[in-house]
Amino acid sequence: MRGAQRFGRFQGRAASTPPSGPPPPWVLNTMGYYDWRDIPNYWEYAHRFTLCDHFFSSLMGPSEPNHLYTVAAQSGGLVNNPPPGIAQQPGVYSFPTLAQMLQHARVSWKYYDELRPQQHTLWNPLPGFVAFQHNPRLMSHLVSLGAFYSDLHRHSLPQVAWIVPEPFNSEHPPSDTVQGMWHITHLINAVMASPYWKDTLIVLTWDDYGGFYDHVPPPAVDRYGYGPRVPTLLISPYSRAGKVCHAHFDFTSPLKLIERRFGLPALTRRDARALDMRSCFNFRQTPLPPLEITPATRFHFQRWVQPPVSAP
């Protein structure tokens, strides 16, 4: 379903000209959605913490350029997944990243990648930067997901962390959404059971919209974006519980929040203009308790169930 529409054209056919013949079965999935019956853990996180319903992907495009925005507030003009010669190649990007600024400011950070942490991939662009290939100290911060649990256990978790899954746990079609949900739940449970919970913010988001129809058009903030909306949850002791935040955010908004927190300059005009999401928090409230979710957890979603309509 991903990437079916590109700049008003459907696979090379004008948008005003429908394809001939019956639609393939997967077309119907475009109008689908998930609710509490499919993803109960996410639904409960949204109820207990904060949901952002106007959080947009940064660019009208697929995975890698959007992942570049999550670390650099730009894609260097890349609008699609890179072609041969750039894809999975080391040292092809030369613009600055937030990771480099954190390193220079002596703010601890790591990029936890479940698959190949020091190889340039669609979901891990940092090894694709020249600066990383020429600096072993930067590369040493690109580590496996197993290191996340080790760091948590040793009380050596960095101040800033990115976590990306392998495809099996990613919820990327055709991967199992429930499998991905439990993968995320285990990570969140681990943080909530640790001393880090008291002052942690977890930004849970997805790198693009997955091909689903959305009635909300993305605002045009520059020539590249925004792209379609993506689900985003803000999970913290200081999240506004049960709040649905309608402010416009994108992948540069967490960067803006980190920049504000550590006194760092903006990387690009995009993160300079981004909202920093502080409106989603109440730092004067009694801290929210951790919410451990296990397969034995029972939820109460009756409030979401519509009563049956009687025939006249």
XYZ file of N, CA and C in Angstrom, residues 50 172 181 243 259 281:
18
model
N -0.610 10.859 26.049
C -1.024 11.904 25.098
C -0.912 11.407 23.663
N 5.573 -2.828 9.352
C 5.552 -2.500 7.921
C 4.856 -3.638 7.176
N 3.361 -4.403 17.948
C 2.820 -3.760 19.146
C 3.447 -4.345 20.416
N -5.154 13.375 26.811
C -5.269 14.542 25.936
C -4.991 14.165 24.491
N 16.690 20.174 21.184
C 17.504 21.388 21.051
C 17.200 22.379 22.175
N 2.624 18.713 27.611
C 3.062 18.281 28.936
C 2.611 19.256 30.013
